[in-house]
PDB file of C-alpha atoms in Angstrom:
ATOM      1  CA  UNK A   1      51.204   3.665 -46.411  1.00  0.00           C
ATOM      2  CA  UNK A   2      50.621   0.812 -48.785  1.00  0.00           C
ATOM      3  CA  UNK A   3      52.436  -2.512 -48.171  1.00  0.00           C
ATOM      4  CA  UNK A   4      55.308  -1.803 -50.899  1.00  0.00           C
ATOM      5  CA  UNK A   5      58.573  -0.837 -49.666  1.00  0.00           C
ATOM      6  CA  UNK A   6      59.095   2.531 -49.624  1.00  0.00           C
ATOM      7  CA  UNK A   7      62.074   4.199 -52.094  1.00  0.00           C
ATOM      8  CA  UNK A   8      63.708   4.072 -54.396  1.00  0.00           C
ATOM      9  CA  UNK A   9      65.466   6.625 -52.115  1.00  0.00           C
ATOM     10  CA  UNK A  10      67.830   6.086 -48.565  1.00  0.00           C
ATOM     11  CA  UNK A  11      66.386   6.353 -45.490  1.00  0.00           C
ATOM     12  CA  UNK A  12      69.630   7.381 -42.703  1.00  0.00           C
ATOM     13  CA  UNK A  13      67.961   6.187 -39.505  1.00  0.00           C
ATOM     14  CA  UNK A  14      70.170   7.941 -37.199  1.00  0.00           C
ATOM     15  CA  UNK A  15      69.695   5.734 -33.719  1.00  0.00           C
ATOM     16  CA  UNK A  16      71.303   5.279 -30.171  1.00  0.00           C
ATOM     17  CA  UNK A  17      70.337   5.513 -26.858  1.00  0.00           C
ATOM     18  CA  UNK A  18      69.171   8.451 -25.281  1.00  0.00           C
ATOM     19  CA  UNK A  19      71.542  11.179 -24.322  1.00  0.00           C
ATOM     20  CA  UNK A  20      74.202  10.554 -27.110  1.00  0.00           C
ATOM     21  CA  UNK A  21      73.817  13.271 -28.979  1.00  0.00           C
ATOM     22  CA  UNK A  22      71.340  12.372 -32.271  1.00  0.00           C
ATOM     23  CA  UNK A  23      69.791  15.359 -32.615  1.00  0.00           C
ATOM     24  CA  UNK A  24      73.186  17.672 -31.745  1.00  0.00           C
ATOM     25  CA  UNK A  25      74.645  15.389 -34.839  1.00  0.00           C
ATOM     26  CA  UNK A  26      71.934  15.555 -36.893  1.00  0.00           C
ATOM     27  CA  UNK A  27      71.858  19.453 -36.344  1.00  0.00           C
ATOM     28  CA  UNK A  28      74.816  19.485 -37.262  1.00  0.00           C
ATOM     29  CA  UNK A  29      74.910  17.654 -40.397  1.00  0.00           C
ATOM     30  CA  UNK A  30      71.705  19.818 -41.648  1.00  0.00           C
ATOM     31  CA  UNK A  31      73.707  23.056 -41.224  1.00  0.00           C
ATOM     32  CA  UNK A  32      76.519  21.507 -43.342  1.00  0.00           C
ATOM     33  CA  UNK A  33      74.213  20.481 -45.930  1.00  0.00           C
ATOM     34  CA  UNK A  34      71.706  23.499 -45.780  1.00  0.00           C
ATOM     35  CA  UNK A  35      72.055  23.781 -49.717  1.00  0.00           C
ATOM     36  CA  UNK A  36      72.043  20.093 -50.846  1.00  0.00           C
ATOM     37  CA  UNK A  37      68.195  19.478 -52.221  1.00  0.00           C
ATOM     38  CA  UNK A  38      68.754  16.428 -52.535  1.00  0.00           C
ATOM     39  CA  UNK A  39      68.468  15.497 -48.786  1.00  0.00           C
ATOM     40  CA  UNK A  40      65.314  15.804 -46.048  1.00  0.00           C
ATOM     41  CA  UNK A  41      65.990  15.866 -42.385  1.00  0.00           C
ATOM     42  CA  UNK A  42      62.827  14.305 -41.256  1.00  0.00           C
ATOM     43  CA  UNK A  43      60.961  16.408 -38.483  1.00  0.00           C
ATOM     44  CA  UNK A  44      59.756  13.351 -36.404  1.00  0.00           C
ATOM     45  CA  UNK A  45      56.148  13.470 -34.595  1.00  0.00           C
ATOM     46  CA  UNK A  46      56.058  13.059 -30.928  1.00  0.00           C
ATOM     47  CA  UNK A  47      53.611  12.898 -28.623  1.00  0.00           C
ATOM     48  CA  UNK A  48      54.862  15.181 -26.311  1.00  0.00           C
ATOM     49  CA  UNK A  49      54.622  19.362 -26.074  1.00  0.00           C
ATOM     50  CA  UNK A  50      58.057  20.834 -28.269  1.00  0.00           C
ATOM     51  CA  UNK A  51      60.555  21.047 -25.313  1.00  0.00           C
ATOM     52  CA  UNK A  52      63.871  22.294 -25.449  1.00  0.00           C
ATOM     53  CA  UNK A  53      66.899  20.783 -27.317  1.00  0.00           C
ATOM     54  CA  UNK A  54      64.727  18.704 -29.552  1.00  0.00           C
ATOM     55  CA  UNK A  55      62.971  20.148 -32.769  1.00  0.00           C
ATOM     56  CA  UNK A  56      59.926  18.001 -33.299  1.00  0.00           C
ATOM     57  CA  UNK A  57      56.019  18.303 -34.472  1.00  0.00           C
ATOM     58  CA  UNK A  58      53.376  17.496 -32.159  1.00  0.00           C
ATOM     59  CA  UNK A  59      50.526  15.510 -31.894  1.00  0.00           C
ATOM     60  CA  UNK A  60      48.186  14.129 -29.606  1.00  0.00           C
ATOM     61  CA  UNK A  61      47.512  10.392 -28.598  1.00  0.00           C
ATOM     62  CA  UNK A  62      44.298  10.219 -30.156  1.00  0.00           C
ATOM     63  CA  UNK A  63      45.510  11.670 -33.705  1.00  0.00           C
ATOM     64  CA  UNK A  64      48.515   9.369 -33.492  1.00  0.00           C
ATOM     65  CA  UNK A  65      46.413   6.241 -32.878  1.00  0.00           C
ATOM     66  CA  UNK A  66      44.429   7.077 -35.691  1.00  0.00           C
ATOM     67  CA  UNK A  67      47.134   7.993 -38.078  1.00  0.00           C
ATOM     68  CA  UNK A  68      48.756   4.592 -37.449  1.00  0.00           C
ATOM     69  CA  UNK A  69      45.469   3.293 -38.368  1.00  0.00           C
ATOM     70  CA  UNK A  70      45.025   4.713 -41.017  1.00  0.00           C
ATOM     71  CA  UNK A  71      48.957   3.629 -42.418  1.00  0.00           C
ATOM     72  CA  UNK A  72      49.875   7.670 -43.114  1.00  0.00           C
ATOM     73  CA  UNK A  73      53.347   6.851 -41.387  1.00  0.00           C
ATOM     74  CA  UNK A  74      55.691   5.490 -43.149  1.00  0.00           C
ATOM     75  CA  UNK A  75      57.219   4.383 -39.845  1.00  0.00           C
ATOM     76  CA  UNK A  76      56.275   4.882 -36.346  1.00  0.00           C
ATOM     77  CA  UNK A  77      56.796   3.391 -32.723  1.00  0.00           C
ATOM     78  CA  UNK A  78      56.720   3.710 -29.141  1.00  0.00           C
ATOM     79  CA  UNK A  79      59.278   4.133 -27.171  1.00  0.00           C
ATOM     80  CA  UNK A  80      59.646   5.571 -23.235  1.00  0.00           C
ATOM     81  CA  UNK A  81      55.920   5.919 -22.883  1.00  0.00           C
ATOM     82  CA  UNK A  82      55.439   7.905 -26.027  1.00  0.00           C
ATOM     83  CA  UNK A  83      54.341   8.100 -29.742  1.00  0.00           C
ATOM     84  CA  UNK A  84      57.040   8.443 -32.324  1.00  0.00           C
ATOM     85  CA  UNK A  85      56.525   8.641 -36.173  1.00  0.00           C
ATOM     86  CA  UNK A  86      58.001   9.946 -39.294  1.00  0.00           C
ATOM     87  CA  UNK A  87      55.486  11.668 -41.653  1.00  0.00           C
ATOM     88  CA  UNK A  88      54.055  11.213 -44.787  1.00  0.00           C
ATOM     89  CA  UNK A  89      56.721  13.814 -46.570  1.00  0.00           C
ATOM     90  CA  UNK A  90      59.140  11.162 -45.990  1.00  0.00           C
ATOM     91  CA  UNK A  91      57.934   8.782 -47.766  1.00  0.00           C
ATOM     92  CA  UNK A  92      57.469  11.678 -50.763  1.00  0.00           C
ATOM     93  CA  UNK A  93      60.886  12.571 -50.588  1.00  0.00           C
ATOM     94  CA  UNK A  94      62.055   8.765 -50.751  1.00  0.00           C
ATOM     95  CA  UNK A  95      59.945   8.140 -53.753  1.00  0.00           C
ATOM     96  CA  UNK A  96      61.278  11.180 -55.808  1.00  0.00           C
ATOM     97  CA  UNK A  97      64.557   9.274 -55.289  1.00  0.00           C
ATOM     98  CA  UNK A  98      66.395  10.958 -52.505  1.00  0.00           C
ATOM     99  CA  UNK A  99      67.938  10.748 -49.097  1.00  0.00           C
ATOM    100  CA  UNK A 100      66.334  10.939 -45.785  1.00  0.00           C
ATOM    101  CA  UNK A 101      68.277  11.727 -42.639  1.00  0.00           C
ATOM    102  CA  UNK A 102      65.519  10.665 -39.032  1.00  0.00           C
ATOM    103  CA  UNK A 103      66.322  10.585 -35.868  1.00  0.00           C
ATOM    104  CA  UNK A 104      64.717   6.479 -34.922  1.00  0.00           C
ATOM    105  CA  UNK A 105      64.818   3.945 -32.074  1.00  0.00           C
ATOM    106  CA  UNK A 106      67.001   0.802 -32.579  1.00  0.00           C
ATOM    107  CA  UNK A 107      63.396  -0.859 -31.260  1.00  0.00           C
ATOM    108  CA  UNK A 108      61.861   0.151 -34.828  1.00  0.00           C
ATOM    109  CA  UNK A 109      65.090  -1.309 -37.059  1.00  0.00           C
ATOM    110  CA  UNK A 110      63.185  -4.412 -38.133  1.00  0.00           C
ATOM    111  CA  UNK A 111      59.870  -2.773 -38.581  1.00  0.00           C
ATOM    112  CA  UNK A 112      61.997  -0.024 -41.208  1.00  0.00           C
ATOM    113  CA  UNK A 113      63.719  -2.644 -42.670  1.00  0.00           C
ATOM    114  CA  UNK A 114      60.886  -4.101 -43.906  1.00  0.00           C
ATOM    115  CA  UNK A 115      59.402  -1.163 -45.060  1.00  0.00           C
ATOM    116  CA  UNK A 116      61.824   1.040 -46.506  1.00  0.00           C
ATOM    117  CA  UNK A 117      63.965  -0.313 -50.182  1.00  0.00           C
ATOM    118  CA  UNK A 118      67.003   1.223 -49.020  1.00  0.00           C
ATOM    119  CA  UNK A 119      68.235   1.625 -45.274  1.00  0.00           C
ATOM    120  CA  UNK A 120      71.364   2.748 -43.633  1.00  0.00           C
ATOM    121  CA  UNK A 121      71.720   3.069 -39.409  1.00  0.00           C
ATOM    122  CA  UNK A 122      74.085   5.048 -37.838  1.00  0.00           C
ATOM    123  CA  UNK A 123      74.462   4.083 -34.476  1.00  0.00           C
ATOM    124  CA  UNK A 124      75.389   7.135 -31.929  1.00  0.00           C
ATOM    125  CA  UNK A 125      76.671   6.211 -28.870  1.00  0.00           C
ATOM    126  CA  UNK A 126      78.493   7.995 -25.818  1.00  0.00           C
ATOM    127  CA  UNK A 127      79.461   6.694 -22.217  1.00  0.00           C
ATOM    128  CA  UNK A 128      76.288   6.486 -19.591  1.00  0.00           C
ATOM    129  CA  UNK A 129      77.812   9.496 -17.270  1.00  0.00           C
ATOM    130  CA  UNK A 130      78.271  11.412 -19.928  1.00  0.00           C
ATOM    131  CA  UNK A 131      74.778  10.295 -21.512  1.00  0.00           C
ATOM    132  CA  UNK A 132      73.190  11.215 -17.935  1.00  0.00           C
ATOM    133  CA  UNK A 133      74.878  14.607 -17.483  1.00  0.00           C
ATOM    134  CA  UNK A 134      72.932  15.634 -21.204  1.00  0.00           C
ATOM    135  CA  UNK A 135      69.684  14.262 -20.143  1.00  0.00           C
ATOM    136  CA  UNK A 136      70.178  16.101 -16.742  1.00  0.00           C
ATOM    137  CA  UNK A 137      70.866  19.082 -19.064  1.00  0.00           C
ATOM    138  CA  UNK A 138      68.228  18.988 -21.044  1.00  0.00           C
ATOM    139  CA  UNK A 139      65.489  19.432 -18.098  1.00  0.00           C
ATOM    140  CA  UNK A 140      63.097  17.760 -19.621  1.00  0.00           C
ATOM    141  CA  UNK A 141      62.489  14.819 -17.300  1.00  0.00           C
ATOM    142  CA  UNK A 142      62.497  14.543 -13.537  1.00  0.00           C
ATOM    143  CA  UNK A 143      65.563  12.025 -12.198  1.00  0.00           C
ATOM    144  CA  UNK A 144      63.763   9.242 -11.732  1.00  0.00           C
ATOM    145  CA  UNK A 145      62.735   9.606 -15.806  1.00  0.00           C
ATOM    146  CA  UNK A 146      65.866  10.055 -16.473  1.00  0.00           C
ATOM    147  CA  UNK A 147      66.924   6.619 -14.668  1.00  0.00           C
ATOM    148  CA  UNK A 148      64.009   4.778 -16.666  1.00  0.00           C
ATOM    149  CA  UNK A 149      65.667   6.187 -19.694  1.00  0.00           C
ATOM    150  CA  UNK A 150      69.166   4.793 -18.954  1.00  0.00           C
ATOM    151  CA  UNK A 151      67.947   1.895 -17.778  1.00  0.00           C
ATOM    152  CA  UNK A 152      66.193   1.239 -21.350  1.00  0.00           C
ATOM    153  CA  UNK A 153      68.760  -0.297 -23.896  1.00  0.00           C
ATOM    154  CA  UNK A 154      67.200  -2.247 -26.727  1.00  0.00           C
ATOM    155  CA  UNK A 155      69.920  -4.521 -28.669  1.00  0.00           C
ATOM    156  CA  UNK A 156      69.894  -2.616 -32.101  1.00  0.00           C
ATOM    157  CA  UNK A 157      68.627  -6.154 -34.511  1.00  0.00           C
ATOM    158  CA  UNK A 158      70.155  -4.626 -37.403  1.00  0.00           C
ATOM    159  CA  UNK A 159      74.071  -4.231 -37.648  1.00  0.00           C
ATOM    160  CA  UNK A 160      75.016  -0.482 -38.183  1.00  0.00           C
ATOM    161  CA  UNK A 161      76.219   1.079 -41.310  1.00  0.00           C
ATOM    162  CA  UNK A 162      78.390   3.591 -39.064  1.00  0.00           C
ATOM    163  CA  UNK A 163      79.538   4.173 -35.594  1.00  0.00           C
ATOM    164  CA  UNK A 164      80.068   7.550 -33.612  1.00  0.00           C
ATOM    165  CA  UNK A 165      80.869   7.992 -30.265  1.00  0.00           C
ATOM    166  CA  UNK A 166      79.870  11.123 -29.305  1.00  0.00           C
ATOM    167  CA  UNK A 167      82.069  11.623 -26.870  1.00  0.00           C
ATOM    168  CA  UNK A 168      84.455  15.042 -27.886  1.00  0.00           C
ATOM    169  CA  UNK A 169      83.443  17.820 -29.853  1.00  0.00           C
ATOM    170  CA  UNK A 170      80.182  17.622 -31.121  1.00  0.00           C
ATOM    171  CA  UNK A 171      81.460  18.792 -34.469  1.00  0.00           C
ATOM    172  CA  UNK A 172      83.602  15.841 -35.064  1.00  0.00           C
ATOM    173  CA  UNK A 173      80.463  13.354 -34.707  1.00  0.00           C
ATOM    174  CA  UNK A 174      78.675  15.679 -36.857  1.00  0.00           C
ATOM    175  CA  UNK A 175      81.639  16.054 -39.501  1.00  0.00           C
ATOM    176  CA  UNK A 176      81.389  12.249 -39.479  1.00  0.00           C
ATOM    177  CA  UNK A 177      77.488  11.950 -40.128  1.00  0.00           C
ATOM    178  CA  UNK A 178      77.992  14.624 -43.004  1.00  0.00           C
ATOM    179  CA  UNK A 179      80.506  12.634 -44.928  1.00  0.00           C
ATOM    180  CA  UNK A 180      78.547   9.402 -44.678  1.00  0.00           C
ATOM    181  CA  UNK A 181      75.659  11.035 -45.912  1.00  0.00           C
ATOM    182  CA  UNK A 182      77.831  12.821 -48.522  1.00  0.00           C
ATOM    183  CA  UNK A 183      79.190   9.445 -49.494  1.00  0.00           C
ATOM    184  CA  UNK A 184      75.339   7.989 -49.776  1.00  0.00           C
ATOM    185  CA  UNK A 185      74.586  10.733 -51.982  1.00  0.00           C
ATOM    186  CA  UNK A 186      77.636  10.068 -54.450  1.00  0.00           C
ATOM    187  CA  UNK A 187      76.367   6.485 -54.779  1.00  0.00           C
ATOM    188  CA  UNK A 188      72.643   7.244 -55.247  1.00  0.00           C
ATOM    189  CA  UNK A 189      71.218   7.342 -58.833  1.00  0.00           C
ATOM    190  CA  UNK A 190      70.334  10.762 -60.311  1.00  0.00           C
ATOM    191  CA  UNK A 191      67.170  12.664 -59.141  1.00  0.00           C
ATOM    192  CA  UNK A 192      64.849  14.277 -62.000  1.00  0.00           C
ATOM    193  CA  UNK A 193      65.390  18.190 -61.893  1.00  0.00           C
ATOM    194  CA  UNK A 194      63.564  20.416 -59.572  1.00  0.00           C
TER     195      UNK A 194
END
Protein backbone atom coordinates (compact mmCIF):
# COMPACT_ATOMS: atom_id res chain seq x y z
CA UNK A 1 0.00 0.00 0.00
CA UNK A 2 1.22 3.43 -0.92
CA UNK A 3 1.90 5.97 1.88
CA UNK A 4 -1.60 7.90 1.41
CA UNK A 5 -4.20 7.26 3.85
CA UNK A 6 -6.45 4.89 2.90
CA UNK A 7 -10.48 5.97 2.30
CA UNK A 8 -12.43 7.93 1.71
CA UNK A 9 -14.40 5.08 3.38
CA UNK A 10 -14.69 3.87 7.50
CA UNK A 11 -12.69 1.38 8.69
CA UNK A 12 -14.77 -0.28 12.20
CA UNK A 13 -11.75 -1.83 13.91
CA UNK A 14 -13.62 -3.99 16.17
CA UNK A 15 -10.85 -4.66 19.18
CA UNK A 16 -10.60 -6.12 22.81
CA UNK A 17 -8.87 -8.61 24.47
CA UNK A 18 -9.08 -12.06 23.75
CA UNK A 19 -12.07 -14.06 24.79
CA UNK A 20 -14.69 -11.17 24.67
CA UNK A 21 -16.55 -12.10 22.08
CA UNK A 22 -15.29 -10.02 18.63
CA UNK A 23 -15.89 -12.41 16.31
CA UNK A 24 -19.46 -13.78 18.06
CA UNK A 25 -20.35 -9.79 17.64
CA UNK A 26 -19.08 -9.33 14.51
CA UNK A 27 -21.01 -12.56 13.35
CA UNK A 28 -23.58 -11.25 14.46
CA UNK A 29 -23.70 -7.92 13.02
CA UNK A 30 -22.90 -9.56 9.39
CA UNK A 31 -26.07 -11.69 9.64
CA UNK A 32 -28.07 -8.50 10.43
CA UNK A 33 -26.63 -6.72 7.62
CA UNK A 34 -26.35 -9.69 5.07
CA UNK A 35 -28.12 -7.35 2.40
CA UNK A 36 -26.44 -3.93 3.02
CA UNK A 37 -23.65 -3.62 -0.01
CA UNK A 38 -22.49 -1.03 1.28
CA UNK A 39 -20.48 -2.76 4.10
CA UNK A 40 -17.32 -5.51 4.02
CA UNK A 41 -16.62 -7.67 6.97
CA UNK A 42 -12.97 -8.04 6.48
CA UNK A 43 -11.78 -11.81 6.50
CA UNK A 44 -8.46 -11.17 8.42
CA UNK A 45 -5.17 -13.32 7.48
CA UNK A 46 -3.63 -15.33 10.17
CA UNK A 47 -0.90 -17.29 10.38
CA UNK A 48 -2.32 -20.09 11.88
CA UNK A 49 -4.39 -23.38 10.29
CA UNK A 50 -8.56 -22.20 10.23
CA UNK A 51 -9.56 -23.56 13.72
CA UNK A 52 -12.82 -23.53 15.13
CA UNK A 53 -14.91 -20.47 16.21
CA UNK A 54 -12.87 -18.10 14.14
CA UNK A 55 -13.43 -17.61 10.28
CA UNK A 56 -10.11 -16.49 8.91
CA UNK A 57 -7.72 -16.99 5.63
CA UNK A 58 -4.48 -18.53 5.99
CA UNK A 59 -1.12 -17.97 5.23
CA UNK A 60 2.20 -18.99 5.97
CA UNK A 61 5.13 -17.04 7.72
CA UNK A 62 7.13 -16.77 4.77
CA UNK A 63 4.20 -15.31 2.44
CA UNK A 64 3.27 -12.97 5.27
CA UNK A 65 6.81 -11.59 5.65
CA UNK A 66 6.89 -10.97 2.17
CA UNK A 67 3.52 -9.45 1.76
CA UNK A 68 4.39 -6.91 4.48
CA UNK A 69 7.30 -6.24 2.37
CA UNK A 70 5.94 -5.74 -0.31
CA UNK A 71 3.08 -3.05 1.48
CA UNK A 72 -0.09 -5.35 -0.02
CA UNK A 73 -1.68 -4.93 3.59
CA UNK A 74 -3.30 -2.22 4.27
CA UNK A 75 -2.72 -3.07 7.94
CA UNK A 76 -1.09 -5.87 9.64
CA UNK A 77 0.58 -6.90 13.07
CA UNK A 78 1.68 -9.39 15.42
CA UNK A 79 0.17 -10.27 18.17
CA UNK A 80 0.44 -13.69 20.60
CA UNK A 81 3.19 -15.13 18.49
CA UNK A 82 1.38 -14.76 15.22
CA UNK A 83 0.84 -12.86 11.88
CA UNK A 84 -2.28 -10.80 11.55
CA UNK A 85 -3.31 -8.68 8.46
CA UNK A 86 -6.22 -7.31 6.65
CA UNK A 87 -6.07 -7.76 2.82
CA UNK A 88 -5.80 -5.84 -0.06
CA UNK A 89 -9.88 -5.95 -0.72
CA UNK A 90 -10.04 -3.73 2.16
CA UNK A 91 -8.41 -1.18 1.10
CA UNK A 92 -10.69 -1.56 -2.40
CA UNK A 93 -13.71 -1.44 -0.57
CA UNK A 94 -12.54 1.77 1.48
CA UNK A 95 -11.62 3.55 -1.65
CA UNK A 96 -15.02 2.94 -3.47
CA UNK A 97 -16.27 4.87 -0.41
CA UNK A 98 -17.65 2.37 2.00
CA UNK A 99 -17.54 0.80 5.39
CA UNK A 100 -15.30 -1.83 6.69
CA UNK A 101 -16.14 -3.87 9.76
CA UNK A 102 -12.23 -6.05 11.05
CA UNK A 103 -11.72 -7.76 13.79
CA UNK A 104 -7.90 -5.74 15.07
CA UNK A 105 -5.59 -5.63 18.11
CA UNK A 106 -5.67 -2.43 20.27
CA UNK A 107 -1.57 -2.97 19.68
CA UNK A 108 -2.18 -1.88 15.87
CA UNK A 109 -4.58 1.42 16.79
CA UNK A 110 -1.78 3.89 16.10
CA UNK A 111 -0.33 2.10 13.17
CA UNK A 112 -4.36 2.27 11.53
CA UNK A 113 -4.71 5.56 12.55
CA UNK A 114 -2.17 6.67 10.54
CA UNK A 115 -3.07 4.84 7.71
CA UNK A 116 -6.63 4.75 7.30
CA UNK A 117 -8.75 8.59 6.52
CA UNK A 118 -11.51 7.52 8.56
CA UNK A 119 -11.39 5.21 11.77
CA UNK A 120 -13.83 4.17 14.36
CA UNK A 121 -12.84 1.39 17.42
CA UNK A 122 -15.20 -0.44 19.18
CA UNK A 123 -13.80 -1.73 22.14
CA UNK A 124 -15.33 -5.33 23.31
CA UNK A 125 -14.75 -6.23 26.58
CA UNK A 126 -16.08 -8.98 29.13
CA UNK A 127 -14.87 -10.01 32.74
CA UNK A 128 -11.45 -12.32 32.77
CA UNK A 129 -13.49 -15.60 34.15
CA UNK A 130 -15.81 -15.23 31.82
CA UNK A 131 -13.08 -14.32 29.04
CA UNK A 132 -11.16 -17.65 30.25
CA UNK A 133 -14.18 -19.99 30.27
CA UNK A 134 -14.54 -18.93 26.10
CA UNK A 135 -10.95 -19.42 25.43
CA UNK A 136 -11.19 -22.77 27.41
CA UNK A 137 -14.16 -23.34 25.04
CA UNK A 138 -12.78 -22.72 22.11
CA UNK A 139 -9.95 -25.59 22.37
CA UNK A 140 -7.72 -24.03 20.51
CA UNK A 141 -4.84 -23.47 22.91
CA UNK A 142 -3.41 -25.62 25.67
CA UNK A 143 -3.88 -23.80 29.41
CA UNK A 144 -0.81 -22.51 29.73
CA UNK A 145 -1.62 -20.50 26.12
CA UNK A 146 -4.47 -19.60 27.35
CA UNK A 147 -2.74 -17.92 30.57
CA UNK A 148 -0.19 -16.08 28.13
CA UNK A 149 -3.26 -14.79 26.45
CA UNK A 150 -4.89 -13.32 29.60
CA UNK A 151 -1.96 -12.24 30.82
CA UNK A 152 -1.48 -9.98 27.51
CA UNK A 153 -3.44 -6.59 27.85
CA UNK A 154 -2.14 -3.79 25.68
CA UNK A 155 -3.60 -0.20 26.82
CA UNK A 156 -5.81 0.54 23.66
CA UNK A 157 -3.70 4.32 22.57
CA UNK A 158 -6.69 5.40 20.86
CA UNK A 159 -9.97 6.27 22.88
CA UNK A 160 -12.95 4.09 21.62
CA UNK A 161 -15.79 5.21 19.54
CA UNK A 162 -18.07 2.51 21.45
CA UNK A 163 -18.08 0.22 24.35
CA UNK A 164 -19.68 -3.37 24.76
CA UNK A 165 -19.40 -5.58 27.42
CA UNK A 166 -20.05 -8.74 26.30
CA UNK A 167 -21.17 -10.06 29.13
CA UNK A 168 -25.22 -11.33 28.52
CA UNK A 169 -26.67 -12.41 25.47
CA UNK A 170 -24.52 -12.32 22.70
CA UNK A 171 -27.28 -10.76 20.66
CA UNK A 172 -27.47 -7.66 22.66
CA UNK A 173 -23.58 -6.86 21.99
CA UNK A 174 -24.25 -7.70 18.52
CA UNK A 175 -27.61 -5.55 18.29
CA UNK A 176 -25.30 -2.83 19.62
CA UNK A 177 -22.39 -3.21 16.95
CA UNK A 178 -25.24 -3.26 14.20
CA UNK A 179 -26.70 0.06 15.11
CA UNK A 180 -23.33 1.78 15.36
CA UNK A 181 -22.47 0.60 12.14
CA UNK A 182 -26.00 1.48 10.92
CA UNK A 183 -25.48 4.92 12.35
CA UNK A 184 -21.85 5.17 10.41
CA UNK A 185 -23.56 4.33 7.35
CA UNK A 186 -26.34 7.16 7.69
CA UNK A 187 -23.50 9.67 8.08
CA UNK A 188 -21.26 8.44 5.24
CA UNK A 189 -21.45 10.24 1.83
CA UNK A 190 -23.19 8.41 -1.06
CA UNK A 191 -21.45 5.46 -2.86
CA UNK A 192 -21.56 5.46 -6.88
CA UNK A 193 -24.11 2.65 -7.99
CA UNK A 194 -23.17 -0.92 -8.31
Amino acid sequence: MSGARIGPGTLVLVVGPSGAGKDTLIGLARARLSGEKRVLFARRLVTRAPGAGEAHGTLSEAAFEAECAAGRFPLSWRAHGLGYALGPEVATHLGDGGLVVANGSRASLPQARARFARMKVVLVTAPLELRAARLAQRGRESAPEIAERLSHAPQAEVAPDLVIENVGSPQVGGEALRAFIAAELAHAPARAQD
